[in-house]
């Protein structure tokens, strides 16, 4: 069974701190990994994707991938109250005709 | 311009009724999806279509049927609605399978 695990939170951090969100996956064959942000009552919005081991930075966001340990993380630097949302990790499965499995999401709360 | 659009945004109906939700994307993507997000916020794939062909049909009741008149549209028809069908339904699209997906605004379905 393909699984994507996330700590549901809530994760609470003070404004300006680094928020660290983690995700583990079961399919060793997965090659690409996606992070989505979902505000309450809104649709998921893609914020990062990563294919290679190591770090990928985009503004205040850094995705980290470790395929050997089967985890992917998202760091948010200088967290802002506007970052308060649920963050969903998504991992593909099923080969070339496959699809994404989403984790249950981690709810992040950034306190002013 | 809206990339992925859905109608209606809200749908309230009685048990046993039949209803449809429409989805359109103007991104030129080849693959479209339907997801269900339940009250616990778990986002689960229902169907995906690639070039008008169903490529994944997850274990959803056969009361749910996707219909794709062309590559830009994927509608969801639901027969004999049940209380447990109440959820938010998201349409999404991607350039190809396993690529990053872009979501529509969602349709909140309430079955009374």
PDB file of C-alpha atoms in Angstrom:
ATOM      1  CA  UNK A   1       0.000   0.000   0.000  1.00  0.00           C
ATOM      2  CA  UNK A   2       1.318   3.397  -0.986  1.00  0.00           C
ATOM      3  CA  UNK A   3       1.376   5.807   1.913  1.00  0.00           C
ATOM      4  CA  UNK A   4       2.316   9.388   2.571  1.00  0.00           C
ATOM      5  CA  UNK A   5       2.603  10.334   6.216  1.00  0.00           C
ATOM      6  CA  UNK A   6       2.552  13.794   7.749  1.00  0.00           C
ATOM      7  CA  UNK A   7       2.208  15.025  11.286  1.00  0.00           C
ATOM      8  CA  UNK A   8      -1.253  16.572  11.380  1.00  0.00           C
ATOM      9  CA  UNK A   9      -0.211  19.247  13.854  1.00  0.00           C
ATOM     10  CA  UNK A  10      -1.172  21.877  14.579  1.00  0.00           C
ATOM     11  CA  UNK A  11       2.354  23.201  14.387  1.00  0.00           C
ATOM     12  CA  UNK A  12       2.593  26.574  16.050  1.00  0.00           C
ATOM     13  CA  UNK A  13       5.562  28.885  15.497  1.00  0.00           C
ATOM     14  CA  UNK A  14       6.134  32.561  16.333  1.00  0.00           C
ATOM     15  CA  UNK A  15       6.352  35.109  13.566  1.00  0.00           C
ATOM     16  CA  UNK A  16       9.863  35.277  12.131  1.00  0.00           C
ATOM     17  CA  UNK A  17      10.794  31.728  13.137  1.00  0.00           C
ATOM     18  CA  UNK A  18      11.557  28.783  10.862  1.00  0.00           C
ATOM     19  CA  UNK A  19       8.697  26.343  10.359  1.00  0.00           C
ATOM     20  CA  UNK A  20       9.731  22.786   9.543  1.00  0.00           C
ATOM     21  CA  UNK A  21       7.226  20.427   7.957  1.00  0.00           C
ATOM     22  CA  UNK A  22       8.018  16.781   7.365  1.00  0.00           C
ATOM     23  CA  UNK A  23       6.676  14.049   5.133  1.00  0.00           C
ATOM     24  CA  UNK A  24       7.609  10.386   4.753  1.00  0.00           C
ATOM     25  CA  UNK A  25       6.586   8.107   1.914  1.00  0.00           C
ATOM     26  CA  UNK A  26       6.546   4.372   1.354  1.00  0.00           C
ATOM     27  CA  UNK A  27       7.231   3.984  -2.378  1.00  0.00           C
ATOM     28  CA  UNK A  28      10.981   3.851  -2.980  1.00  0.00           C
ATOM     29  CA  UNK A  29      10.362   4.305  -6.689  1.00  0.00           C
ATOM     30  CA  UNK A  30       8.870   7.769  -6.319  1.00  0.00           C
ATOM     31  CA  UNK A  31      10.841  10.341  -8.266  1.00  0.00           C
ATOM     32  CA  UNK A  32       9.072  13.650  -7.748  1.00  0.00           C
ATOM     33  CA  UNK A  33       7.570  15.299  -4.713  1.00  0.00           C
ATOM     34  CA  UNK A  34       5.183  18.200  -4.312  1.00  0.00           C
ATOM     35  CA  UNK A  35       4.227  20.577  -1.546  1.00  0.00           C
ATOM     36  CA  UNK A  36       0.831  22.246  -1.625  1.00  0.00           C
ATOM     37  CA  UNK A  37      -0.563  24.930   0.629  1.00  0.00           C
ATOM     38  CA  UNK A  38      -4.282  25.032   1.403  1.00  0.00           C
ATOM     39  CA  UNK A  39      -5.879  27.945   3.178  1.00  0.00           C
ATOM     40  CA  UNK A  40      -9.103  27.238   5.022  1.00  0.00           C
ATOM     41  CA  UNK A  41     -11.984  27.062   2.570  1.00  0.00           C
ATOM     42  CA  UNK A  42      -9.706  27.310  -0.460  1.00  0.00           C
ATOM     43  CA  UNK A  43      -8.212  24.889  -2.949  1.00  0.00           C
ATOM     44  CA  UNK A  44      -4.695  23.419  -2.727  1.00  0.00           C
ATOM     45  CA  UNK A  45      -2.026  25.609  -4.304  1.00  0.00           C
ATOM     46  CA  UNK A  46       1.323  24.261  -5.481  1.00  0.00           C
ATOM     47  CA  UNK A  47       4.245  25.969  -3.770  1.00  0.00           C
ATOM     48  CA  UNK A  48       7.241  23.694  -4.371  1.00  0.00           C
ATOM     49  CA  UNK A  49       8.294  20.556  -6.171  1.00  0.00           C
ATOM     50  CA  UNK A  50      11.560  18.665  -5.964  1.00  0.00           C
ATOM     51  CA  UNK A  51      13.026  15.791  -7.973  1.00  0.00           C
ATOM     52  CA  UNK A  52      16.623  15.464  -6.816  1.00  0.00           C
ATOM     53  CA  UNK A  53      18.210  14.661  -3.500  1.00  0.00           C
ATOM     54  CA  UNK A  54      19.257  17.711  -1.556  1.00  0.00           C
ATOM     55  CA  UNK A  55      17.771  21.155  -1.161  1.00  0.00           C
ATOM     56  CA  UNK A  56      15.753  23.355  -3.451  1.00  0.00           C
ATOM     57  CA  UNK A  57      15.176  26.950  -2.468  1.00  0.00           C
ATOM     58  CA  UNK A  58      12.483  29.346  -3.654  1.00  0.00           C
ATOM     59  CA  UNK A  59      12.282  32.589  -1.731  1.00  0.00           C
ATOM     60  CA  UNK A  60      11.489  31.820   1.904  1.00  0.00           C
ATOM     61  CA  UNK A  61      10.716  28.181   1.086  1.00  0.00           C
ATOM     62  CA  UNK A  62      13.223  25.327   0.983  1.00  0.00           C
ATOM     63  CA  UNK A  63      12.306  21.774   0.064  1.00  0.00           C
ATOM     64  CA  UNK A  64      14.660  19.026   1.210  1.00  0.00           C
ATOM     65  CA  UNK A  65      14.639  15.515  -0.209  1.00  0.00           C
ATOM     66  CA  UNK A  66      16.348  12.412   1.111  1.00  0.00           C
ATOM     67  CA  UNK A  67      15.418   9.439  -1.044  1.00  0.00           C
ATOM     68  CA  UNK A  68      17.480   6.970   0.966  1.00  0.00           C
ATOM     69  CA  UNK A  69      15.501   7.791   4.090  1.00  0.00           C
ATOM     70  CA  UNK A  70      12.286   8.362   2.122  1.00  0.00           C
ATOM     71  CA  UNK A  71      11.441  11.720   3.517  1.00  0.00           C
ATOM     72  CA  UNK A  72      10.847  15.160   2.138  1.00  0.00           C
ATOM     73  CA  UNK A  73      10.586  18.307   4.191  1.00  0.00           C
ATOM     74  CA  UNK A  74       9.575  21.913   3.721  1.00  0.00           C
ATOM     75  CA  UNK A  75      11.222  24.745   5.600  1.00  0.00           C
ATOM     76  CA  UNK A  76       9.612  28.158   5.767  1.00  0.00           C
ATOM     77  CA  UNK A  77      12.014  30.882   6.872  1.00  0.00           C
ATOM     78  CA  UNK A  78      10.885  34.129   8.464  1.00  0.00           C
ATOM     79  CA  UNK A  79       7.389  32.698   8.962  1.00  0.00           C
ATOM     80  CA  UNK A  80       4.545  35.156   8.569  1.00  0.00           C
ATOM     81  CA  UNK A  81       0.955  34.975   9.850  1.00  0.00           C
ATOM     82  CA  UNK A  82      -0.064  34.724   6.188  1.00  0.00           C
ATOM     83  CA  UNK A  83       1.749  31.375   6.060  1.00  0.00           C
ATOM     84  CA  UNK A  84      -0.852  29.935   8.427  1.00  0.00           C
ATOM     85  CA  UNK A  85      -2.465  27.152   6.413  1.00  0.00           C
ATOM     86  CA  UNK A  86      -2.461  23.393   5.945  1.00  0.00           C
ATOM     87  CA  UNK A  87       0.527  22.067   4.016  1.00  0.00           C
ATOM     88  CA  UNK A  88       0.004  18.941   1.942  1.00  0.00           C
ATOM     89  CA  UNK A  89       2.769  16.648   0.770  1.00  0.00           C
ATOM     90  CA  UNK A  90       2.066  14.748  -2.472  1.00  0.00           C
ATOM     91  CA  UNK A  91       3.975  11.808  -3.899  1.00  0.00           C
ATOM     92  CA  UNK A  92       3.332  10.030  -7.205  1.00  0.00           C
ATOM     93  CA  UNK A  93       2.704   6.316  -7.469  1.00  0.00           C
ATOM     94  CA  UNK A  94       1.728   3.868 -10.160  1.00  0.00           C
ATOM     95  CA  UNK A  95       4.423   4.412 -12.772  1.00  0.00           C
ATOM     96  CA  UNK A  96       3.871   6.447 -15.919  1.00  0.00           C
ATOM     97  CA  UNK A  97       0.093   6.135 -15.687  1.00  0.00           C
ATOM     98  CA  UNK A  98       0.071   6.889 -12.014  1.00  0.00           C
ATOM     99  CA  UNK A  99      -1.220   9.645  -9.869  1.00  0.00           C
ATOM    100  CA  UNK A 100      -0.461  11.613  -6.733  1.00  0.00           C
ATOM    101  CA  UNK A 101      -1.135  10.436  -3.222  1.00  0.00           C
ATOM    102  CA  UNK A 102      -1.614  13.274  -0.797  1.00  0.00           C
ATOM    103  CA  UNK A 103      -0.721  13.205   2.857  1.00  0.00           C
ATOM    104  CA  UNK A 104      -3.331  14.317   5.335  1.00  0.00           C
ATOM    105  CA  UNK A 105      -1.565  17.638   5.758  1.00  0.00           C
ATOM    106  CA  UNK A 106       0.075  19.553   8.566  1.00  0.00           C
ATOM    107  CA  UNK A 107      -1.744  22.563   9.904  1.00  0.00           C
ATOM    108  CA  UNK A 108       0.648  25.443  10.517  1.00  0.00           C
ATOM    109  CA  UNK A 109      -0.197  28.397  12.724  1.00  0.00           C
ATOM    110  CA  UNK A 110       2.149  31.398  12.781  1.00  0.00           C
ATOM    111  CA  UNK A 111       1.537  33.590  15.809  1.00  0.00           C
ATOM    112  CA  UNK A 112       2.189  37.343  15.530  1.00  0.00           C
TER     113      UNK A 112
ATOM    114  CA  UNK B   1      -8.327  34.345 -16.572  1.00  0.00           C
ATOM    115  CA  UNK B   2      -9.309  31.388 -14.427  1.00  0.00           C
ATOM    116  CA  UNK B   3      -7.094  28.365 -15.135  1.00  0.00           C
ATOM    117  CA  UNK B   4      -9.315  25.633 -13.703  1.00  0.00           C
ATOM    118  CA  UNK B   5     -12.943  26.470 -13.072  1.00  0.00           C
ATOM    119  CA  UNK B   6     -15.777  24.498 -11.525  1.00  0.00           C
ATOM    120  CA  UNK B   7     -19.511  24.991 -11.327  1.00  0.00           C
ATOM    121  CA  UNK B   8     -21.412  25.188  -9.136  1.00  0.00           C
ATOM    122  CA  UNK B   9     -19.434  26.407  -6.133  1.00  0.00           C
ATOM    123  CA  UNK B  10     -22.100  25.178  -3.718  1.00  0.00           C
ATOM    124  CA  UNK B  11     -24.592  22.367  -4.223  1.00  0.00           C
ATOM    125  CA  UNK B  12     -27.266  21.454  -1.694  1.00  0.00           C
ATOM    126  CA  UNK B  13     -29.559  18.564  -2.550  1.00  0.00           C
ATOM    127  CA  UNK B  14     -31.675  15.778  -1.132  1.00  0.00           C
ATOM    128  CA  UNK B  15     -30.699  12.156  -0.755  1.00  0.00           C
ATOM    129  CA  UNK B  16     -31.487  10.094  -3.807  1.00  0.00           C
ATOM    130  CA  UNK B  17     -31.132  12.928  -6.295  1.00  0.00           C
ATOM    131  CA  UNK B  18     -28.770  12.944  -9.286  1.00  0.00           C
ATOM    132  CA  UNK B  19     -26.417  15.876  -9.752  1.00  0.00           C
ATOM    133  CA  UNK B  20     -23.502  16.964 -11.919  1.00  0.00           C
ATOM    134  CA  UNK B  21     -20.459  19.133 -11.318  1.00  0.00           C
ATOM    135  CA  UNK B  22     -18.697  20.715 -14.267  1.00  0.00           C
ATOM    136  CA  UNK B  23     -14.991  21.404 -14.668  1.00  0.00           C
ATOM    137  CA  UNK B  24     -13.082  23.258 -17.359  1.00  0.00           C
ATOM    138  CA  UNK B  25      -9.399  24.069 -17.747  1.00  0.00           C
ATOM    139  CA  UNK B  26      -7.848  26.553 -20.173  1.00  0.00           C
ATOM    140  CA  UNK B  27      -4.238  25.526 -19.554  1.00  0.00           C
ATOM    141  CA  UNK B  28      -3.993  23.139 -22.481  1.00  0.00           C
ATOM    142  CA  UNK B  29      -3.274  20.279 -20.102  1.00  0.00           C
ATOM    143  CA  UNK B  30      -3.668  16.648 -21.143  1.00  0.00           C
ATOM    144  CA  UNK B  31      -4.774  15.195 -17.823  1.00  0.00           C
ATOM    145  CA  UNK B  32      -7.668  16.105 -15.551  1.00  0.00           C
ATOM    146  CA  UNK B  33      -8.673  14.786 -12.150  1.00  0.00           C
ATOM    147  CA  UNK B  34     -11.439  14.673  -9.607  1.00  0.00           C
ATOM    148  CA  UNK B  35     -10.663  14.655  -5.893  1.00  0.00           C
ATOM    149  CA  UNK B  36     -12.884  14.357  -2.843  1.00  0.00           C
ATOM    150  CA  UNK B  37     -11.949  16.160   0.373  1.00  0.00           C
ATOM    151  CA  UNK B  38     -13.942  14.978   3.348  1.00  0.00           C
ATOM    152  CA  UNK B  39     -14.686  16.673   6.645  1.00  0.00           C
ATOM    153  CA  UNK B  40     -11.307  15.580   7.996  1.00  0.00           C
ATOM    154  CA  UNK B  41      -9.660  17.416   5.098  1.00  0.00           C
ATOM    155  CA  UNK B  42      -8.219  14.255   3.569  1.00  0.00           C
ATOM    156  CA  UNK B  43      -7.773  14.769  -0.180  1.00  0.00           C
ATOM    157  CA  UNK B  44      -8.375  11.587  -2.107  1.00  0.00           C
ATOM    158  CA  UNK B  45      -8.174  10.943  -5.851  1.00  0.00           C
ATOM    159  CA  UNK B  46     -11.368   9.678  -7.454  1.00  0.00           C
ATOM    160  CA  UNK B  47     -10.662   9.704 -11.175  1.00  0.00           C
ATOM    161  CA  UNK B  48      -8.166  10.923 -13.679  1.00  0.00           C
ATOM    162  CA  UNK B  49      -8.528  11.339 -17.449  1.00  0.00           C
ATOM    163  CA  UNK B  50      -5.735  11.545 -19.977  1.00  0.00           C
ATOM    164  CA  UNK B  51      -6.665  12.564 -23.505  1.00  0.00           C
ATOM    165  CA  UNK B  52     -10.284  11.619 -22.836  1.00  0.00           C
ATOM    166  CA  UNK B  53      -9.415   8.167 -21.560  1.00  0.00           C
ATOM    167  CA  UNK B  54      -9.872   7.032 -17.991  1.00  0.00           C
ATOM    168  CA  UNK B  55      -6.487   5.971 -16.714  1.00  0.00           C
ATOM    169  CA  UNK B  56      -7.184   5.556 -13.022  1.00  0.00           C
ATOM    170  CA  UNK B  57     -10.463   4.675 -11.414  1.00  0.00           C
ATOM    171  CA  UNK B  58     -10.011   4.474  -7.680  1.00  0.00           C
ATOM    172  CA  UNK B  59     -12.415   2.421  -5.589  1.00  0.00           C
ATOM    173  CA  UNK B  60     -15.311   4.804  -5.692  1.00  0.00           C
ATOM    174  CA  UNK B  61     -18.953   3.730  -5.960  1.00  0.00           C
ATOM    175  CA  UNK B  62     -20.227   3.315  -9.496  1.00  0.00           C
ATOM    176  CA  UNK B  63     -22.809   5.979  -8.697  1.00  0.00           C
ATOM    177  CA  UNK B  64     -20.010   8.368  -9.593  1.00  0.00           C
ATOM    178  CA  UNK B  65     -19.228   8.677 -13.277  1.00  0.00           C
ATOM    179  CA  UNK B  66     -16.757  11.046 -14.923  1.00  0.00           C
ATOM    180  CA  UNK B  67     -17.573  12.336 -18.379  1.00  0.00           C
ATOM    181  CA  UNK B  68     -15.142  14.151 -20.634  1.00  0.00           C
ATOM    182  CA  UNK B  69     -16.618  15.711 -23.789  1.00  0.00           C
ATOM    183  CA  UNK B  70     -13.184  17.041 -24.762  1.00  0.00           C
ATOM    184  CA  UNK B  71      -9.688  17.519 -23.384  1.00  0.00           C
ATOM    185  CA  UNK B  72     -10.593  20.769 -21.619  1.00  0.00           C
ATOM    186  CA  UNK B  73     -13.603  19.444 -19.724  1.00  0.00           C
ATOM    187  CA  UNK B  74     -14.151  16.738 -17.137  1.00  0.00           C
ATOM    188  CA  UNK B  75     -17.564  16.606 -15.538  1.00  0.00           C
ATOM    189  CA  UNK B  76     -18.607  14.498 -12.567  1.00  0.00           C
ATOM    190  CA  UNK B  77     -22.050  12.967 -12.476  1.00  0.00           C
ATOM    191  CA  UNK B  78     -23.385  11.457  -9.263  1.00  0.00           C
ATOM    192  CA  UNK B  79     -26.464   9.242  -9.117  1.00  0.00           C
ATOM    193  CA  UNK B  80     -28.599   8.458  -6.080  1.00  0.00           C
ATOM    194  CA  UNK B  81     -26.797  10.815  -3.745  1.00  0.00           C
ATOM    195  CA  UNK B  82     -26.145   9.643  -0.181  1.00  0.00           C
ATOM    196  CA  UNK B  83     -25.381  11.510   3.035  1.00  0.00           C
ATOM    197  CA  UNK B  84     -21.783  10.277   2.912  1.00  0.00           C
ATOM    198  CA  UNK B  85     -21.247  12.005  -0.402  1.00  0.00           C
ATOM    199  CA  UNK B  86     -21.220  15.356   1.376  1.00  0.00           C
ATOM    200  CA  UNK B  87     -17.742  16.780   0.866  1.00  0.00           C
ATOM    201  CA  UNK B  88     -15.778  19.276  -1.181  1.00  0.00           C
ATOM    202  CA  UNK B  89     -14.996  18.046  -4.674  1.00  0.00           C
ATOM    203  CA  UNK B  90     -11.967  19.460  -6.454  1.00  0.00           C
ATOM    204  CA  UNK B  91     -11.157  19.280 -10.107  1.00  0.00           C
ATOM    205  CA  UNK B  92      -7.487  19.528 -11.134  1.00  0.00           C
ATOM    206  CA  UNK B  93      -5.378  19.343 -14.266  1.00  0.00           C
ATOM    207  CA  UNK B  94      -1.762  18.705 -15.185  1.00  0.00           C
ATOM    208  CA  UNK B  95       0.282  18.806 -18.372  1.00  0.00           C
ATOM    209  CA  UNK B  96       0.898  15.078 -18.123  1.00  0.00           C
ATOM    210  CA  UNK B  97       0.412  12.466 -15.451  1.00  0.00           C
ATOM    211  CA  UNK B  98       2.759  12.851 -12.486  1.00  0.00           C
ATOM    212  CA  UNK B  99       3.334  16.519 -13.270  1.00  0.00           C
ATOM    213  CA  UNK B 100       2.346  19.249 -10.876  1.00  0.00           C
ATOM    214  CA  UNK B 101      -1.420  19.624 -10.662  1.00  0.00           C
ATOM    215  CA  UNK B 102      -3.459  22.804 -10.594  1.00  0.00           C
ATOM    216  CA  UNK B 103      -6.714  22.791  -8.696  1.00  0.00           C
ATOM    217  CA  UNK B 104     -10.069  24.393  -9.280  1.00  0.00           C
ATOM    218  CA  UNK B 105     -11.833  26.328  -6.511  1.00  0.00           C
ATOM    219  CA  UNK B 106     -13.878  23.341  -5.360  1.00  0.00           C
ATOM    220  CA  UNK B 107     -17.566  22.461  -5.132  1.00  0.00           C
ATOM    221  CA  UNK B 108     -19.039  22.025  -1.682  1.00  0.00           C
ATOM    222  CA  UNK B 109     -21.702  19.337  -1.925  1.00  0.00           C
ATOM    223  CA  UNK B 110     -24.182  18.956   0.924  1.00  0.00           C
ATOM    224  CA  UNK B 111     -26.625  16.071   0.862  1.00  0.00           C
ATOM    225  CA  UNK B 112     -29.600  16.437   3.210  1.00  0.00           C
TER     226      UNK B 112
END
